[in-house]
Amino acid sequence: MEVLPASFYLSDDVVDIAKKLLGKVLHTNTDNKLTSSIIVETEAYRGLDDKACHAFGNKMSPRTKSMFLPGGHAYVYLCYGIHALMNVVTGPEGQANVILIRAIQPLHGIEFMMNRRNVPILSPVITNGPGKLTAACNIQMSNDGIPLYSSDSPVFITSEIELISAKNIYEGPRVGMTKRIDSCAHRPWRFYIKNNVWVSYPRNVDYYKRWNIEK
DNA sequence: AAGAGGATGAACT
DNA sequence: GTTCATCCTCTTG
């Protein structure tokens, strides 16, 4: 597996990169612990004309300044005052296009992820949501703005193990959009690998039940 | 200066 | 299905 170079993220077509990110491998080296996981679910956010994007209108603020870095950096922000959510910055410098990582499929370091999540039994609940996977990988606000194209970085991304073909990619509306976002809410900019059990799931589904796991 | 609300998750009834 | 934890950011005045 090769570390993806900064050029991988340079296109201004954030939707295209969001699809290409599926199947790529997310590595973390935090707390002296290594993990790797397949990216199975992403969402695209486009600064220029997307009301759902924090930097709508390409407007910079203290929070969003790392979104304007050149492609291949991390944008990490605090959601609901509790969860650090991890995004991949794309496009040339000055363009606030980012991709939210919504779910991953663990490959290595699974025991670390389970410990950090305090979940005793292996199941998708450890990483099937944007706040869950950052907790599992110990990705924090301090990782905002770091590069993802260097294996020295605490978080980096490498090529896929198996290429995901277009027919195996689901396209649908993004999660958590409200009326305030109006038309942008319906943009089908959420992508996930079809039939992959590690993707996030609607809030009212009990995963323990779904996977027949005893609590 | 103040207040509302959020790209969520967990624990309830 | 509902509620709350928790705090930052943005909007409004």
Short mmCIF file of C-alpha atoms (C1' of nucleotides) in Angstrom, two decimals:
data_model
loop_
_atom_site.label_atom_id
_atom_site.label_comp_id
_atom_site.label_asym_id
_atom_site.label_seq_id
_atom_site.Cartn_x
_atom_site.Cartn_y
_atom_site.Cartn_z
CA MET A 1 0.00 0.00 0.00
CA GLU A 2 1.29 3.42 -1.00
CA VAL A 3 0.65 6.61 0.92
CA LEU A 4 -1.60 8.76 -1.23
CA PRO A 5 0.34 11.82 -2.44
CA ALA A 6 -0.97 15.34 -2.00
CA SER A 7 -1.81 15.34 -5.72
CA PHE A 8 -4.56 12.78 -5.07
CA TYR A 9 -6.53 15.49 -3.25
CA LEU A 10 -5.87 18.37 -5.59
CA SER A 11 -8.90 18.15 -7.89
CA ASP A 12 -11.65 20.70 -7.31
CA ASP A 13 -14.25 17.95 -7.84
CA VAL A 14 -14.82 17.08 -4.19
CA VAL A 15 -17.70 14.74 -5.02
CA ASP A 16 -15.44 12.67 -7.25
CA ILE A 17 -12.75 12.41 -4.59
CA ALA A 18 -15.35 11.45 -1.98
CA LYS A 19 -16.17 8.39 -4.09
CA LYS A 20 -12.53 7.58 -4.75
CA LEU A 21 -11.82 7.67 -1.02
CA LEU A 22 -14.04 4.61 -0.53
CA GLY A 23 -11.82 1.56 -0.09
CA LYS A 24 -8.74 3.63 0.77
CA VAL A 25 -7.04 2.81 4.06
CA LEU A 26 -6.97 5.22 7.00
CA HIS A 27 -3.99 4.77 9.32
CA THR A 28 -3.58 6.33 12.72
CA ASN A 29 -0.55 6.51 14.98
CA THR A 30 -1.83 8.13 18.13
CA ASP A 31 -0.91 7.34 21.71
CA ASN A 32 1.87 5.03 20.44
CA LYS A 33 -0.79 2.74 19.01
CA LEU A 34 -1.22 1.87 15.34
CA THR A 35 -4.53 1.27 13.63
CA SER A 36 -5.62 0.84 10.03
CA SER A 37 -9.12 0.72 8.61
CA ILE A 38 -10.91 0.77 5.27
CA ILE A 39 -12.88 3.95 4.57
CA VAL A 40 -16.41 2.72 3.84
CA GLU A 41 -18.54 5.89 4.06
CA THR A 42 -17.90 9.53 3.13
CA GLU A 43 -19.76 12.81 2.63
CA ALA A 44 -18.73 15.70 0.39
CA TYR A 45 -19.02 19.35 1.45
CA ARG A 46 -18.28 22.14 -1.01
CA GLY A 47 -17.35 25.60 0.22
CA LEU A 48 -18.42 27.65 -2.76
CA ASP A 49 -22.16 26.94 -3.00
CA ASP A 50 -23.07 24.38 -0.34
CA LYS A 51 -25.04 25.73 2.61
CA ALA A 52 -24.30 22.57 4.56
CA CYS A 53 -20.60 23.39 4.47
CA HIS A 54 -19.15 25.29 7.44
CA ALA A 55 -17.33 27.54 4.99
CA PHE A 56 -20.34 28.30 2.77
CA GLY A 57 -19.38 31.01 0.30
CA ASN A 58 -15.74 30.07 0.90
CA LYS A 59 -15.91 32.19 4.03
CA MET A 60 -12.97 31.69 6.35
CA SER A 61 -13.25 31.81 10.15
CA PRO A 62 -11.02 30.68 12.98
CA ARG A 63 -12.78 27.33 13.00
CA THR A 64 -12.67 26.74 9.25
CA LYS A 65 -9.21 28.01 8.44
CA SER A 66 -7.74 24.53 7.90
CA MET A 67 -10.41 23.89 5.26
CA PHE A 68 -8.55 26.38 3.09
CA LEU A 69 -5.26 24.49 3.19
CA PRO A 70 -4.26 22.68 0.00
CA GLY A 71 -5.80 19.22 -0.46
CA GLY A 72 -4.42 16.42 1.69
CA HIS A 73 -4.76 17.97 5.13
CA ALA A 74 -7.17 17.20 7.95
CA TYR A 75 -10.05 19.40 9.04
CA VAL A 76 -11.12 18.33 12.52
CA TYR A 77 -13.86 20.19 14.34
CA LEU A 78 -15.84 19.82 17.53
CA CYS A 79 -19.42 18.74 17.00
CA TYR A 80 -22.10 19.27 19.66
CA GLY A 81 -19.36 20.29 22.04
CA ILE A 82 -18.38 16.66 22.45
CA HIS A 83 -17.26 14.86 19.31
CA ALA A 84 -14.25 15.58 17.12
CA LEU A 85 -15.26 14.88 13.50
CA MET A 86 -12.59 14.17 10.91
CA ASN A 87 -12.61 15.57 7.37
CA VAL A 88 -10.21 15.35 4.45
CA VAL A 89 -9.42 18.70 2.85
CA THR A 90 -9.42 18.66 -0.98
CA GLY A 91 -8.83 21.06 -3.84
CA PRO A 92 -6.24 23.78 -4.33
CA GLU A 93 -5.34 26.13 -1.49
CA GLY A 94 -8.09 28.64 -0.80
CA GLN A 95 -10.93 26.33 -1.75
CA ALA A 96 -12.94 24.98 1.20
CA ASN A 97 -13.94 21.56 -0.11
CA VAL A 98 -13.85 18.77 2.45
CA ILE A 99 -14.92 15.17 2.87
CA LEU A 100 -16.31 13.89 6.15
CA ILE A 101 -15.26 10.36 7.05
CA ARG A 102 -18.44 8.79 8.41
CA ALA A 103 -17.49 5.15 8.89
CA ILE A 104 -14.50 2.82 8.69
CA GLN A 105 -13.92 -0.93 8.71
CA PRO A 106 -11.09 -1.83 11.10
CA LEU A 107 -8.21 -3.97 9.82
CA HIS A 108 -5.47 -3.69 12.43
CA GLY A 109 -5.28 -2.43 15.99
CA ILE A 110 -8.85 -3.52 16.59
CA GLU A 111 -8.19 -4.19 20.27
CA PHE A 112 -7.08 -0.56 20.73
CA MET A 113 -10.24 0.69 19.09
CA MET A 114 -12.43 -1.51 21.25
CA ASN A 115 -10.65 -0.32 24.38
CA ARG A 116 -10.96 3.34 23.47
CA ARG A 117 -14.64 2.87 22.72
CA ASN A 118 -15.13 0.77 25.82
CA VAL A 119 -17.02 -1.83 23.82
CA PRO A 120 -16.23 -5.40 24.88
CA ILE A 121 -17.52 -7.20 21.80
CA LEU A 122 -16.36 -6.63 18.23
CA SER A 123 -19.17 -5.20 16.13
CA PRO A 124 -19.71 -2.24 13.80
CA VAL A 125 -20.69 -0.03 16.75
CA ILE A 126 -17.02 0.68 17.38
CA THR A 127 -16.58 2.74 14.17
CA ASN A 128 -19.93 3.16 12.37
CA GLY A 129 -20.32 6.89 12.84
CA PRO A 130 -18.16 10.00 12.46
CA GLY A 131 -17.85 10.57 16.20
CA LYS A 132 -17.32 6.90 16.95
CA LEU A 133 -14.43 6.39 14.57
CA THR A 134 -12.49 9.41 15.83
CA ALA A 135 -12.90 8.10 19.37
CA ALA A 136 -11.77 4.63 18.28
CA CYS A 137 -8.69 6.09 16.57
CA ASN A 138 -8.04 8.79 19.17
CA ILE A 139 -8.28 11.54 16.56
CA GLN A 140 -8.62 14.80 18.45
CA MET A 141 -8.92 18.53 17.88
CA SER A 142 -5.13 18.76 18.10
CA ASN A 143 -5.00 16.91 14.78
CA ASP A 144 -6.74 19.76 12.97
CA GLY A 145 -4.66 20.87 9.99
CA ILE A 146 -2.16 18.00 9.95
CA PRO A 147 -1.07 16.47 6.61
CA LEU A 148 -2.51 13.13 5.52
CA TYR A 149 0.06 12.46 2.77
CA SER A 150 3.00 11.54 5.00
CA SER A 151 3.48 8.30 6.91
CA ASP A 152 5.12 10.39 9.66
CA SER A 153 1.79 12.02 10.37
CA PRO A 154 -0.41 10.69 13.19
CA VAL A 155 -3.13 10.24 10.56
CA PHE A 156 -2.49 9.28 6.94
CA ILE A 157 -4.21 7.50 4.08
CA THR A 158 -2.91 4.82 1.72
CA SER A 159 -4.14 3.15 -1.47
CA GLU A 160 -6.89 0.56 -1.38
CA ILE A 161 -6.55 -3.18 -0.87
CA GLU A 162 -9.38 -3.77 -3.30
CA LEU A 163 -10.76 -1.30 -5.83
CA ILE A 164 -14.41 -0.37 -5.30
CA SER A 165 -16.29 -0.33 -8.62
CA ALA A 166 -18.89 2.34 -9.33
CA LYS A 167 -21.74 -0.13 -9.20
CA ASN A 168 -20.83 -0.96 -5.62
CA ILE A 169 -21.06 2.64 -4.46
CA TYR A 170 -24.29 3.93 -2.95
CA GLU A 171 -25.17 7.60 -3.46
CA GLY A 172 -27.68 9.28 -1.20
CA PRO A 173 -28.51 12.37 0.82
CA ARG A 174 -26.18 13.45 3.59
CA VAL A 175 -27.01 12.71 7.19
CA GLY A 176 -28.11 15.30 9.73
CA MET A 177 -29.26 17.97 7.29
CA THR A 178 -32.04 20.29 8.50
CA LYS A 179 -34.51 22.55 6.70
CA ARG A 180 -32.17 25.47 7.17
CA ILE A 181 -29.99 23.92 4.49
CA ASP A 182 -32.98 23.81 2.05
CA SER A 183 -32.04 22.62 -1.43
CA CYS A 184 -28.52 21.63 -0.48
CA ALA A 185 -29.93 19.08 1.96
CA HIS A 186 -31.05 16.92 -0.93
CA ARG A 187 -27.74 16.74 -2.72
CA PRO A 188 -26.76 13.07 -2.98
CA TRP A 189 -23.31 13.62 -1.61
CA ARG A 190 -23.16 10.78 0.86
CA PHE A 191 -21.35 7.72 -0.43
CA TYR A 192 -20.86 4.27 0.96
CA ILE A 193 -19.86 0.81 -0.11
CA LYS A 194 -22.97 -1.25 -0.82
CA ASN A 195 -23.59 -4.26 1.37
CA ASN A 196 -20.80 -3.26 3.73
CA VAL A 197 -21.94 -3.84 7.31
CA TRP A 198 -19.57 -1.22 8.72
CA VAL A 199 -21.44 1.81 7.35
CA SER A 200 -23.41 4.05 9.70
CA TYR A 201 -27.04 3.31 10.23
CA PRO A 202 -30.14 5.34 11.18
CA ARG A 203 -30.22 6.30 14.85
CA ASN A 204 -33.27 4.28 15.73
CA VAL A 205 -31.66 0.96 14.85
CA ASP A 206 -30.22 -1.02 17.72
CA TYR A 207 -26.96 -2.46 16.46
CA TYR A 208 -26.70 -5.00 19.22
CA LYS A 209 -30.07 -6.37 18.15
CA ARG A 210 -29.26 -6.16 14.48
CA TRP A 211 -26.12 -8.24 14.87
CA ASN A 212 -27.68 -10.48 17.47
CA ILE A 213 -25.15 -9.49 20.10
CA GLU A 214 -25.72 -9.73 23.83
CA LYS A 215 -24.96 -6.58 25.75
"C1'" DA B 1 -23.43 40.72 25.16
"C1'" DA B 2 -26.59 37.13 24.68
"C1'" DG B 3 -28.80 33.20 22.76
"C1'" DA B 4 -29.74 29.51 19.63
"C1'" DG B 5 -28.44 25.51 17.53
"C1'" DG B 6 -25.36 21.93 15.70
"C1'" DA B 7 -22.20 17.11 9.71
"C1'" DT B 8 -23.57 13.00 17.18
"C1'" DG B 9 -23.91 9.32 20.49
"C1'" DA B 10 -25.81 7.13 24.40
"C1'" DA B 11 -29.24 6.20 27.52
"C1'" DC B 12 -33.56 6.43 28.46
"C1'" DT B 13 -39.27 5.29 28.19
"C1'" DG C 1 -39.43 7.80 19.91
"C1'" DT C 2 -37.30 11.22 23.23
"C1'" DT C 3 -33.81 13.53 25.91
"C1'" DC C 4 -29.54 15.15 27.25
"C1'" DA C 5 -24.58 15.77 27.46
"C1'" DT C 6 -21.55 19.87 26.42
"C1'" DC C 7 -19.32 23.94 24.31
"C1'" DC C 8 -18.10 26.34 20.35
"C1'" DT C 9 -19.52 29.26 16.53
"C1'" DC C 10 -22.31 32.29 14.40
"C1'" DT C 11 -25.98 35.59 14.31
"C1'" DT C 12 -28.26 39.31 16.14
"C1'" DG C 13 -28.71 43.50 18.64
#
